[in-house]
Amino acid sequence: MSGRAMMGHQVCIDLPGEPVECWAETDVTVLLRKHRDVIFDIDLKKGATYTIEATDDWIYDVAKKKRVKQGQFSDGQLFHIWISRDFKGYLLLKQNGKLLQRYSMLQFGATGSSPDPKVKPAPIIIAMGFNPAGPFPTAAGPQTMVASALRATDSPALSGYSPAPGRTDPAVLQPHHWFPLPINLASDTTIEAPQEAHVMEVDKRSIPQEVLDQVAAGGADETAIDTNKIATRNWLIGQLAGSVAFLSDNRKWIAELWSERFRLMKIVHKRAGERWYVVFTGNPRLRNLITAARYGVKHEKVLTIAGGAGTVKSGAAAALEGLKGAFKKAGSIALIFTVSVDTAEWLHDYEELGPDGKPKKDFADLLGKIGIDLAKAGLSAVIASVLVGAIVAGATILIGVSLPVVGIVVGTIIVAIGVGYGLDWVDKETGATGHVIGWFRAVGEKLKTSAEYLEKSMPKDYEAYSLMYMP
């Protein structure tokens, strides 16, 4: 044995049982860093069995106290694992051997953790489920949508850990409707660099109270001008904002073609075969944007004008263009206006207390209303584009007339308003907004249950963590 002093060397590991490389004549100190917690809380199919597999790394099964490549749990059972800070590869979620989801740390943005062993990485909670036999959850029945609390028998038997929450009423422990969180991304999806958002606090006292009251009350049935109670004051203002956005985004070609007409023409080329074109009247040399006498129906300059009439592919391209237009440029401003109105109406109800002393609305109501309005905005743009294309095709191909551009502009606005009204009527008749609100509330409760479990199991690491999931 050499009499030389051994060189000190510190090695950090993230999971118990992780192997450590040793060097001769080296005094190795192994330091266990704080791991990342991952919780799966799934209610999809009674009696189903789920497996979590690590493709290029290891996981630590908390219940078994063992470093493994895969773990197994049953439907309705909260499953808790640890992973390393620089977890590689994917976590594969399988149901009875069939792949359901694939998760990577890049997908969660959980990369580049602090090297400090004492810093606790943010946990990951994945909750999903549905109840195909039961009714949709509604905002009126939150007590039936409380997520199953972790039973004492499910808590990990780890030294130094507090017991998990106690038992709950068995009647409450039912599967519900959940959104899968997070949304699964394709393996080749490019993840953009994190963006910074600067949030400024605005004191609502700086806005005249009369204005706030008018906006908050503008969605009430009393302000509607129709028997269905859909065309309220706020709804009419929203339609006006959408129309202004359409005119603003398309002002260049509208200005150039306002007094012109156009028609669809089919030309059969010897080599290219059958092609459809949009043909304009007027002198193209006097225009700056529409500088040709005719364009292919899939040309980006005429997709909005003709609604992609002519072919199925051009119609699909026009619908996609309409969908993108609803969320960019002036269309995004109209959406911001809609979200602002939704927030004002929600805040009015939130500040009012119900018989139980709690606000009439919670954050789930706001998320549900905004979510369904954004979905309707996109769907309305697609349907309106398809209808405009059908009208143009019918008039120019079947009837054989040329259409004035001004008629298309006015007609597109009228069609968009009509589609918006129809979607709102369907929403009101089916209670779609209430269903979405129920989904948000149910998922929030389920995530809160997992957060409470972490908080009670590891109070030093997760002090007051469940507060972020408060409704």
Short mmCIF file of C-alpha atoms in Angstrom, two decimals:
data_model
loop_
_atom_site.label_atom_id
_atom_site.label_comp_id
_atom_site.label_asym_id
_atom_site.label_seq_id
_atom_site.Cartn_x
_atom_site.Cartn_y
_atom_site.Cartn_z
CA MET A 1 0.00 0.00 0.00
CA SER A 2 1.33 3.39 -0.93
CA GLY A 3 1.96 5.90 1.79
CA ARG A 4 0.79 8.80 -0.38
CA ALA A 5 -2.28 10.73 0.74
CA MET A 6 -5.39 9.83 -1.18
CA MET A 7 -6.86 12.54 -3.44
CA GLY A 8 -10.29 13.74 -2.38
CA HIS A 9 -13.04 13.58 -5.01
CA GLN A 10 -16.78 14.40 -4.72
CA VAL A 11 -19.37 12.68 -6.90
CA CYS A 12 -23.04 13.73 -7.06
CA ILE A 13 -25.83 11.29 -7.81
CA ASP A 14 -29.57 11.92 -8.09
CA LEU A 15 -31.08 8.52 -7.32
CA PRO A 16 -30.35 6.05 -4.53
CA GLY A 17 -28.55 3.03 -5.90
CA GLU A 18 -27.00 4.93 -8.76
CA PRO A 19 -23.53 3.47 -9.50
CA VAL A 20 -20.42 5.55 -8.82
CA GLU A 21 -17.14 5.20 -10.64
CA CYS A 22 -14.10 4.90 -8.34
CA TRP A 23 -10.50 5.67 -9.11
CA ALA A 24 -7.50 4.13 -7.43
CA GLU A 25 -5.95 6.17 -4.66
CA THR A 26 -8.97 8.48 -4.63
CA ASP A 27 -11.10 9.25 -1.62
CA VAL A 28 -14.62 9.43 -3.13
CA THR A 29 -17.40 11.28 -1.35
CA VAL A 30 -20.84 10.49 -2.75
CA LEU A 31 -23.41 13.28 -2.42
CA LEU A 32 -27.08 12.58 -3.10
CA ARG A 33 -28.60 15.65 -4.74
CA LYS A 34 -32.27 16.52 -4.54
CA HIS A 35 -34.18 14.66 -7.24
CA ARG A 36 -37.09 15.70 -9.44
CA ASP A 37 -40.49 14.31 -8.42
CA VAL A 38 -42.88 13.04 -11.11
CA ILE A 39 -46.47 12.09 -10.26
CA PHE A 40 -48.94 10.25 -12.49
CA ASP A 41 -52.61 10.50 -11.47
CA ILE A 42 -54.73 8.74 -14.10
CA ASP A 43 -58.41 7.71 -14.25
CA LEU A 44 -59.07 6.38 -17.73
CA LYS A 45 -60.40 2.83 -17.50
CA LYS A 46 -61.37 0.93 -14.41
CA GLY A 47 -59.15 -2.10 -13.93
CA ALA A 48 -56.52 -0.91 -16.40
CA THR A 49 -52.84 -1.26 -15.63
CA TYR A 50 -50.28 1.37 -16.60
CA THR A 51 -46.55 1.11 -17.07
CA ILE A 52 -43.95 3.87 -16.96
CA GLU A 53 -40.76 3.04 -18.86
CA ALA A 54 -37.54 5.02 -19.12
CA THR A 55 -35.93 4.67 -22.54
CA ASP A 56 -32.37 5.94 -21.95
CA ASP A 57 -32.20 6.43 -18.22
CA TRP A 58 -33.48 5.17 -14.89
CA ILE A 59 -36.37 6.00 -12.56
CA TYR A 60 -36.75 5.43 -8.83
CA ASP A 61 -39.95 3.73 -7.71
CA VAL A 62 -40.83 5.49 -4.45
CA ALA A 63 -43.15 2.74 -3.20
CA LYS A 64 -40.63 -0.04 -3.87
CA LYS A 65 -37.62 2.07 -2.85
CA LYS A 66 -35.80 0.78 -5.89
CA ARG A 67 -33.99 2.19 -8.92
CA VAL A 68 -35.64 0.57 -11.94
CA LYS A 69 -36.19 0.95 -15.68
CA GLN A 70 -39.97 0.74 -15.40
CA GLY A 71 -42.77 0.93 -12.85
CA GLN A 72 -46.37 -0.21 -12.82
CA PHE A 73 -49.58 1.13 -11.26
CA SER A 74 -53.33 0.68 -11.53
CA ASP A 75 -56.03 3.01 -12.80
CA GLY A 76 -56.99 5.52 -10.10
CA GLN A 77 -53.76 4.99 -8.17
CA LEU A 78 -51.37 7.88 -7.67
CA PHE A 79 -47.92 6.80 -8.88
CA HIS A 80 -44.84 8.66 -7.60
CA ILE A 81 -41.37 8.31 -9.09
CA TRP A 82 -38.07 10.17 -8.93
CA ILE A 83 -35.90 11.04 -11.90
CA SER A 84 -32.49 12.63 -12.17
CA ARG A 85 -32.02 16.31 -12.93
CA ASP A 86 -30.55 15.61 -16.36
CA PHE A 87 -32.94 12.78 -17.22
CA LYS A 88 -32.23 11.51 -20.71
CA GLY A 89 -34.55 9.98 -23.25
CA TYR A 90 -38.30 9.62 -22.69
CA LEU A 91 -40.81 8.49 -20.11
CA LEU A 92 -43.22 6.17 -21.90
CA LEU A 93 -46.72 5.86 -20.50
CA LYS A 94 -48.39 2.60 -21.57
CA GLN A 95 -51.84 1.18 -20.87
CA ASN A 96 -51.92 -2.60 -20.87
CA GLY A 97 -48.81 -2.54 -23.05
CA LYS A 98 -50.13 0.06 -25.54
CA LEU A 99 -48.27 3.36 -25.77
CA LEU A 100 -50.41 6.31 -24.64
CA GLN A 101 -47.95 9.19 -24.25
CA ARG A 102 -44.28 9.97 -24.62
CA TYR A 103 -42.71 12.60 -22.37
CA SER A 104 -39.29 14.24 -22.46
CA MET A 105 -37.73 16.80 -20.16
CA LEU A 106 -37.26 19.08 -23.15
CA GLN A 107 -40.99 18.98 -23.69
CA PHE A 108 -41.59 20.13 -20.12
CA GLY A 109 -38.85 22.74 -20.25
CA ALA A 110 -37.27 20.89 -17.32
CA THR A 111 -33.67 21.19 -18.47
CA GLY A 112 -30.68 23.10 -17.17
CA SER A 113 -31.37 22.59 -13.47
CA SER A 114 -29.20 24.34 -10.92
CA PRO A 115 -26.07 22.31 -10.04
CA ASP A 116 -26.55 23.13 -6.36
CA PRO A 117 -27.40 19.79 -4.65
CA LYS A 118 -29.67 21.61 -2.19
CA VAL A 119 -31.87 23.17 -4.88
CA LYS A 120 -35.08 21.20 -5.43
CA PRO A 121 -36.05 20.85 -9.13
CA ALA A 122 -39.66 21.68 -9.97
CA PRO A 123 -41.97 18.63 -9.87
CA ILE A 124 -43.98 17.31 -12.81
CA ILE A 125 -47.62 16.31 -12.29
CA ILE A 126 -49.45 14.47 -15.08
CA ALA A 127 -53.20 14.00 -14.61
CA MET A 128 -55.68 12.64 -17.14
CA GLY A 129 -58.90 10.72 -17.36
CA PHE A 130 -62.56 10.63 -18.35
CA ASN A 131 -65.78 8.87 -17.53
CA PRO A 132 -67.46 7.79 -20.78
CA ALA A 133 -70.54 6.48 -18.98
CA GLY A 134 -71.20 9.52 -16.84
CA PRO A 135 -72.43 13.04 -17.60
CA PHE A 136 -70.15 15.93 -18.36
CA PRO A 137 -69.08 17.78 -15.24
CA THR A 138 -70.73 21.13 -14.80
CA ALA A 139 -69.96 24.27 -12.90
CA ALA A 140 -73.02 23.65 -10.75
CA GLY A 141 -71.69 20.45 -9.22
CA PRO A 142 -68.11 20.89 -8.09
CA GLN A 143 -68.53 18.47 -5.22
CA THR A 144 -68.94 15.58 -7.68
CA MET A 145 -65.71 16.44 -9.47
CA VAL A 146 -63.26 16.51 -6.60
CA ALA A 147 -60.20 14.48 -7.57
CA SER A 148 -59.59 11.30 -5.64
CA ALA A 149 -57.45 12.10 -2.63
CA LEU A 150 -54.50 9.80 -2.01
CA ARG A 151 -55.42 7.15 0.50
CA ALA A 152 -53.16 6.32 3.42
CA THR A 153 -52.47 2.89 1.93
CA ASP A 154 -51.08 4.58 -1.18
CA SER A 155 -48.49 6.68 0.61
CA PRO A 156 -44.83 5.66 0.21
CA ALA A 157 -43.27 3.99 3.23
CA LEU A 158 -40.19 6.19 3.34
CA SER A 159 -38.49 7.17 6.52
CA GLY A 160 -38.91 10.82 7.40
CA TYR A 161 -41.95 11.24 5.16
CA SER A 162 -45.26 12.43 6.55
CA PRO A 163 -48.34 10.30 5.92
CA ALA A 164 -50.40 11.10 2.84
CA PRO A 165 -53.89 12.64 3.09
CA GLY A 166 -56.53 10.53 4.76
CA ARG A 167 -59.35 8.63 3.15
CA THR A 168 -62.16 10.39 1.35
CA ASP A 169 -65.77 9.49 0.79
CA PRO A 170 -65.86 6.46 -1.56
CA ALA A 171 -68.71 8.12 -3.45
CA VAL A 172 -66.33 10.87 -4.44
CA LEU A 173 -63.66 8.50 -5.71
CA GLN A 174 -65.02 8.29 -9.22
CA PRO A 175 -63.28 8.79 -12.57
CA HIS A 176 -64.09 12.06 -14.29
CA HIS A 177 -63.39 14.02 -17.44
CA TRP A 178 -59.79 15.17 -17.58
CA PHE A 179 -57.60 16.78 -20.21
CA PRO A 180 -54.32 14.92 -20.73
CA LEU A 181 -51.58 17.14 -19.36
CA PRO A 182 -49.35 17.96 -21.01
CA ILE A 183 -50.26 17.69 -24.69
CA ASN A 184 -48.13 15.02 -26.37
CA LEU A 185 -45.62 16.42 -28.86
CA ALA A 186 -44.12 14.58 -31.81
CA SER A 187 -40.56 13.42 -31.35
CA ASP A 188 -39.34 15.76 -34.07
CA THR A 189 -41.06 18.84 -32.66
CA THR A 190 -38.76 21.84 -32.37
CA ILE A 191 -38.90 23.45 -28.95
CA GLU A 192 -38.35 27.18 -29.07
CA ALA A 193 -36.16 28.94 -26.55
CA PRO A 194 -38.02 30.13 -23.43
CA GLN A 195 -39.67 33.52 -23.89
CA GLU A 196 -39.76 36.30 -21.34
CA ALA A 197 -43.02 37.98 -20.42
CA HIS A 198 -43.06 41.29 -18.59
CA VAL A 199 -46.22 41.55 -16.49
CA MET A 200 -47.28 44.95 -15.24
CA GLU A 201 -49.86 45.41 -12.52
CA VAL A 202 -52.74 47.63 -13.53
CA ASP A 203 -54.90 49.27 -10.93
CA LYS A 204 -58.48 49.02 -12.12
CA ARG A 205 -59.21 52.22 -10.20
CA SER A 206 -57.43 54.03 -13.05
CA ILE A 207 -60.34 53.00 -15.34
CA PRO A 208 -63.64 54.88 -14.85
CA GLN A 209 -66.04 52.75 -12.85
CA GLU A 210 -68.84 53.58 -15.27
CA VAL A 211 -66.88 51.98 -18.11
CA LEU A 212 -66.16 48.85 -16.06
CA ASP A 213 -69.81 48.53 -15.08
CA GLN A 214 -70.99 48.93 -18.68
CA VAL A 215 -68.61 46.26 -19.97
CA ALA A 216 -69.31 43.88 -17.09
CA ALA A 217 -73.06 44.17 -17.58
CA GLY A 218 -72.88 44.14 -21.39
CA GLY A 219 -73.12 40.37 -21.57
CA ALA A 220 -76.35 40.14 -19.60
CA ASP A 221 -79.47 38.74 -21.28
CA GLU A 222 -81.23 42.06 -20.69
CA THR A 223 -78.98 43.72 -23.27
CA ALA A 224 -79.75 41.17 -26.04
CA ILE A 225 -81.74 42.22 -29.09
CA ASP A 226 -82.78 38.69 -30.08
CA THR A 227 -85.09 36.11 -28.52
CA ASN A 228 -82.24 33.61 -28.09
CA LYS A 229 -80.42 36.09 -25.81
CA ILE A 230 -77.21 35.72 -27.80
CA ALA A 231 -76.80 39.12 -29.48
CA THR A 232 -76.02 41.03 -26.29
CA ARG A 233 -74.33 44.41 -26.24
CA ASN A 234 -70.90 42.86 -25.74
CA TRP A 235 -71.56 40.31 -28.48
CA LEU A 236 -72.46 43.04 -30.96
CA ILE A 237 -69.35 45.01 -30.04
CA GLY A 238 -67.28 41.85 -30.48
CA GLN A 239 -68.72 41.30 -33.98
CA LEU A 240 -67.91 44.90 -34.84
CA ALA A 241 -64.34 44.38 -33.62
CA GLY A 242 -64.03 41.24 -35.75
CA SER A 243 -65.34 43.04 -38.84
CA VAL A 244 -62.91 45.91 -38.35
CA ALA A 245 -60.08 43.39 -37.95
CA PHE A 246 -61.02 41.70 -41.26
CA LEU A 247 -61.12 45.04 -43.09
CA SER A 248 -57.82 46.10 -41.54
CA ASP A 249 -55.97 42.89 -42.42
CA ASN A 250 -57.25 42.94 -46.04
CA ARG A 251 -57.34 46.67 -46.65
CA LYS A 252 -54.73 46.59 -49.47
CA TRP A 253 -56.53 44.29 -51.86
CA ILE A 254 -59.91 45.72 -50.86
CA ALA A 255 -58.73 49.21 -51.82
CA GLU A 256 -57.33 48.01 -55.17
CA LEU A 257 -60.27 45.83 -56.16
CA TRP A 258 -63.20 47.63 -54.54
CA SER A 259 -64.84 48.59 -57.85
CA GLU A 260 -63.71 45.48 -59.78
CA ARG A 261 -65.32 42.11 -60.45
CA PHE A 262 -63.91 38.61 -60.72
CA ARG A 263 -64.88 35.13 -61.84
CA LEU A 264 -63.46 31.61 -61.85
CA MET A 265 -62.07 30.18 -65.07
CA LYS A 266 -61.01 26.63 -65.87
CA ILE A 267 -58.14 26.17 -68.30
CA VAL A 268 -56.94 22.79 -69.54
CA HIS A 269 -53.19 22.87 -70.20
CA LYS A 270 -51.60 20.33 -72.49
CA ARG A 271 -49.02 19.25 -69.94
CA ALA A 272 -50.27 20.50 -66.58
CA GLY A 273 -53.84 19.43 -67.16
CA GLU A 274 -56.90 21.14 -65.67
CA ARG A 275 -56.26 24.33 -63.67
CA TRP A 276 -58.61 26.85 -62.05
CA TYR A 277 -57.90 30.58 -62.02
CA VAL A 278 -59.36 33.72 -60.48
CA VAL A 279 -59.72 36.34 -63.21
CA PHE A 280 -60.09 40.05 -62.36
CA THR A 281 -61.39 42.95 -64.38
CA GLY A 282 -59.53 46.25 -64.57
CA ASN A 283 -55.98 47.14 -65.52
CA PRO A 284 -53.45 45.14 -63.44
CA ARG A 285 -50.73 47.67 -64.29
CA LEU A 286 -52.48 50.23 -62.11
CA ARG A 287 -52.38 48.00 -59.05
CA ASN A 288 -49.57 47.43 -56.54
CA LEU A 289 -50.71 44.17 -54.92
CA ILE A 290 -52.92 42.32 -57.42
CA THR A 291 -50.59 42.91 -60.34
CA ALA A 292 -51.77 40.08 -62.62
CA ALA A 293 -54.99 39.65 -64.56
CA ARG A 294 -55.46 36.14 -63.19
CA TYR A 295 -54.12 33.98 -60.36
CA GLY A 296 -54.27 30.30 -59.56
CA VAL A 297 -56.95 29.56 -56.97
CA LYS A 298 -54.27 28.42 -54.50
CA HIS A 299 -52.24 31.63 -54.83
CA GLU A 300 -51.87 33.33 -51.44
CA LYS A 301 -53.04 36.69 -52.85
CA VAL A 302 -56.51 35.38 -53.71
CA LEU A 303 -57.20 32.73 -51.06
CA THR A 304 -59.07 35.21 -48.87
CA ILE A 305 -60.84 36.89 -51.79
CA ALA A 306 -62.33 33.77 -53.35
CA GLY A 307 -62.42 31.53 -50.30
CA GLY A 308 -60.30 28.97 -52.14
CA ALA A 309 -63.15 28.15 -54.52
CA GLY A 310 -62.28 25.84 -57.41
CA THR A 311 -60.62 22.79 -55.85
CA VAL A 312 -60.68 20.92 -52.58
CA LYS A 313 -57.00 21.69 -51.98
CA SER A 314 -57.47 25.41 -52.55
CA GLY A 315 -60.50 25.39 -50.24
CA ALA A 316 -58.47 23.70 -47.51
CA ALA A 317 -55.66 26.23 -48.03
CA ALA A 318 -58.14 29.11 -47.72
CA ALA A 319 -59.60 27.63 -44.54
CA LEU A 320 -56.10 27.33 -43.07
CA GLU A 321 -55.35 30.92 -44.08
CA GLY A 322 -58.57 32.05 -42.40
CA LEU A 323 -57.66 30.15 -39.24
CA LYS A 324 -54.23 31.78 -39.11
CA GLY A 325 -55.75 35.18 -39.81
CA ALA A 326 -57.98 34.87 -36.75
CA PHE A 327 -54.93 34.75 -34.50
CA LYS A 328 -52.57 37.27 -36.10
CA LYS A 329 -52.40 40.97 -36.98
CA ALA A 330 -55.68 42.79 -36.40
CA GLY A 331 -57.43 39.48 -35.76
CA SER A 332 -55.32 39.02 -32.64
CA ILE A 333 -56.37 42.48 -31.46
CA ALA A 334 -60.01 41.44 -31.81
CA LEU A 335 -59.26 38.33 -29.77
CA ILE A 336 -57.57 40.42 -27.10
CA PHE A 337 -60.71 42.54 -26.98
CA THR A 338 -62.82 39.38 -26.55
CA VAL A 339 -60.58 38.10 -23.75
CA SER A 340 -60.74 41.50 -22.04
CA VAL A 341 -64.54 41.49 -22.17
CA ASP A 342 -64.62 37.90 -20.84
CA THR A 343 -62.35 38.96 -17.97
CA ALA A 344 -64.49 42.01 -17.13
CA GLU A 345 -67.68 39.93 -17.06
CA TRP A 346 -65.98 37.25 -14.96
CA LEU A 347 -64.56 39.79 -12.51
CA HIS A 348 -68.03 41.24 -12.01
CA ASP A 349 -69.38 37.82 -11.00
CA TYR A 350 -66.23 36.92 -9.04
CA GLU A 351 -66.65 39.94 -6.79
CA GLU A 352 -70.21 38.92 -5.97
CA LEU A 353 -70.59 36.36 -3.19
CA GLY A 354 -73.03 33.49 -3.31
CA PRO A 355 -75.16 32.15 -0.42
CA ASP A 356 -72.16 30.11 0.77
CA GLY A 357 -70.04 33.26 1.14
CA LYS A 358 -67.77 32.28 -1.76
CA PRO A 359 -67.41 34.11 -5.09
CA LYS A 360 -70.01 33.13 -7.68
CA LYS A 361 -67.25 32.36 -10.18
CA ASP A 362 -63.75 30.97 -9.79
CA PHE A 363 -60.68 30.92 -12.02
CA ALA A 364 -61.91 27.81 -13.83
CA ASP A 365 -64.89 29.83 -15.09
CA LEU A 366 -62.56 32.40 -16.61
CA LEU A 367 -60.29 29.79 -18.23
CA GLY A 368 -63.27 27.90 -19.62
CA LYS A 369 -64.91 31.00 -21.08
CA ILE A 370 -61.70 32.22 -22.69
CA GLY A 371 -60.84 28.75 -23.96
CA ILE A 372 -64.21 28.20 -25.64
CA ASP A 373 -64.18 31.71 -27.16
CA LEU A 374 -60.74 31.12 -28.68
CA ALA A 375 -61.92 27.78 -30.06
CA LYS A 376 -65.03 29.40 -31.54
CA ALA A 377 -62.92 32.15 -33.13
CA GLY A 378 -60.80 29.59 -34.97
CA LEU A 379 -63.75 27.40 -35.92
CA SER A 380 -65.75 30.41 -37.11
CA ALA A 381 -62.90 31.50 -39.41
CA VAL A 382 -62.67 28.04 -40.96
CA ILE A 383 -66.44 27.60 -41.49
CA ALA A 384 -66.85 31.12 -42.87
CA SER A 385 -64.04 30.52 -45.37
CA VAL A 386 -65.63 27.27 -46.56
CA LEU A 387 -69.04 28.92 -46.97
CA VAL A 388 -67.62 31.88 -48.88
CA GLY A 389 -65.79 29.48 -51.19
CA ALA A 390 -68.99 27.52 -51.79
CA ILE A 391 -70.94 30.70 -52.59
CA VAL A 392 -68.25 31.93 -54.99
CA ALA A 393 -68.04 28.56 -56.73
CA GLY A 394 -71.80 28.33 -57.04
CA ALA A 395 -72.17 31.83 -58.47
CA THR A 396 -69.25 31.82 -60.89
CA ILE A 397 -69.24 28.17 -62.01
CA LEU A 398 -72.85 27.00 -61.83
CA ILE A 399 -74.59 30.27 -62.61
CA GLY A 400 -71.76 31.73 -64.70
CA VAL A 401 -71.79 35.30 -63.34
CA SER A 402 -68.90 37.49 -62.26
CA LEU A 403 -68.99 38.76 -58.69
CA PRO A 404 -68.23 42.28 -57.48
CA VAL A 405 -65.37 42.38 -54.99
CA VAL A 406 -67.38 44.72 -52.77
CA GLY A 407 -70.04 42.02 -52.57
CA ILE A 408 -67.46 39.46 -51.46
CA VAL A 409 -66.16 41.82 -48.76
CA VAL A 410 -69.62 42.56 -47.38
CA GLY A 411 -70.73 38.96 -47.83
CA THR A 412 -67.70 37.59 -45.98
CA ILE A 413 -68.46 39.85 -43.01
CA ILE A 414 -72.13 38.82 -43.00
CA VAL A 415 -71.25 35.13 -43.27
CA ALA A 416 -68.71 35.45 -40.42
CA ILE A 417 -71.31 37.13 -38.18
CA GLY A 418 -73.88 34.47 -39.06
CA VAL A 419 -71.44 31.64 -38.33
CA GLY A 420 -70.47 33.28 -35.05
CA TYR A 421 -74.12 33.53 -34.05
CA GLY A 422 -74.69 29.89 -34.97
CA LEU A 423 -71.72 28.69 -32.92
CA ASP A 424 -72.88 30.71 -29.93
CA TRP A 425 -76.37 29.22 -30.29
CA VAL A 426 -74.91 25.69 -30.35
CA ASP A 427 -72.77 26.57 -27.33
CA LYS A 428 -75.80 27.79 -25.43
CA GLU A 429 -77.96 24.81 -26.37
CA THR A 430 -75.32 22.18 -25.57
CA GLY A 431 -73.72 23.92 -22.58
CA ALA A 432 -70.26 23.51 -24.14
CA THR A 433 -68.78 26.35 -22.10
CA GLY A 434 -70.06 24.74 -18.91
CA HIS A 435 -68.45 21.44 -19.89
CA VAL A 436 -65.10 23.08 -20.54
CA ILE A 437 -65.33 24.95 -17.23
CA GLY A 438 -66.03 21.64 -15.52
CA TRP A 439 -62.98 20.09 -17.19
CA PHE A 440 -60.73 22.92 -16.04
CA ARG A 441 -62.10 22.72 -12.51
CA ALA A 442 -61.75 18.94 -12.37
CA VAL A 443 -58.16 19.00 -13.63
CA GLY A 444 -57.35 21.78 -11.18
CA GLU A 445 -58.71 19.72 -8.30
CA LYS A 446 -56.75 16.66 -9.41
CA LEU A 447 -53.51 18.62 -9.73
CA LYS A 448 -54.17 20.21 -6.36
CA THR A 449 -54.54 16.74 -4.81
CA SER A 450 -51.12 15.73 -6.12
CA ALA A 451 -49.65 19.03 -4.96
CA GLU A 452 -51.05 18.48 -1.45
CA TYR A 453 -49.51 15.02 -1.44
CA LEU A 454 -46.08 16.47 -2.24
CA GLU A 455 -46.57 19.22 0.32
CA LYS A 456 -47.43 16.78 3.10
CA SER A 457 -44.81 14.21 2.11
CA MET A 458 -41.93 16.68 1.80
CA PRO A 459 -42.95 19.89 3.63
CA LYS A 460 -39.45 21.36 3.53
CA ASP A 461 -39.27 21.13 -0.25
CA TYR A 462 -42.90 21.93 -1.06
CA GLU A 463 -44.04 24.39 1.59
CA ALA A 464 -47.36 25.99 0.54
CA TYR A 465 -46.99 24.36 -2.89
CA SER A 466 -50.68 23.46 -3.15
CA LEU A 467 -51.69 27.13 -2.92
CA MET A 468 -50.80 27.60 -6.57
CA TYR A 469 -53.65 25.24 -7.46
CA MET A 470 -56.27 27.00 -5.37
CA PRO A 471 -59.44 27.77 -7.40
#
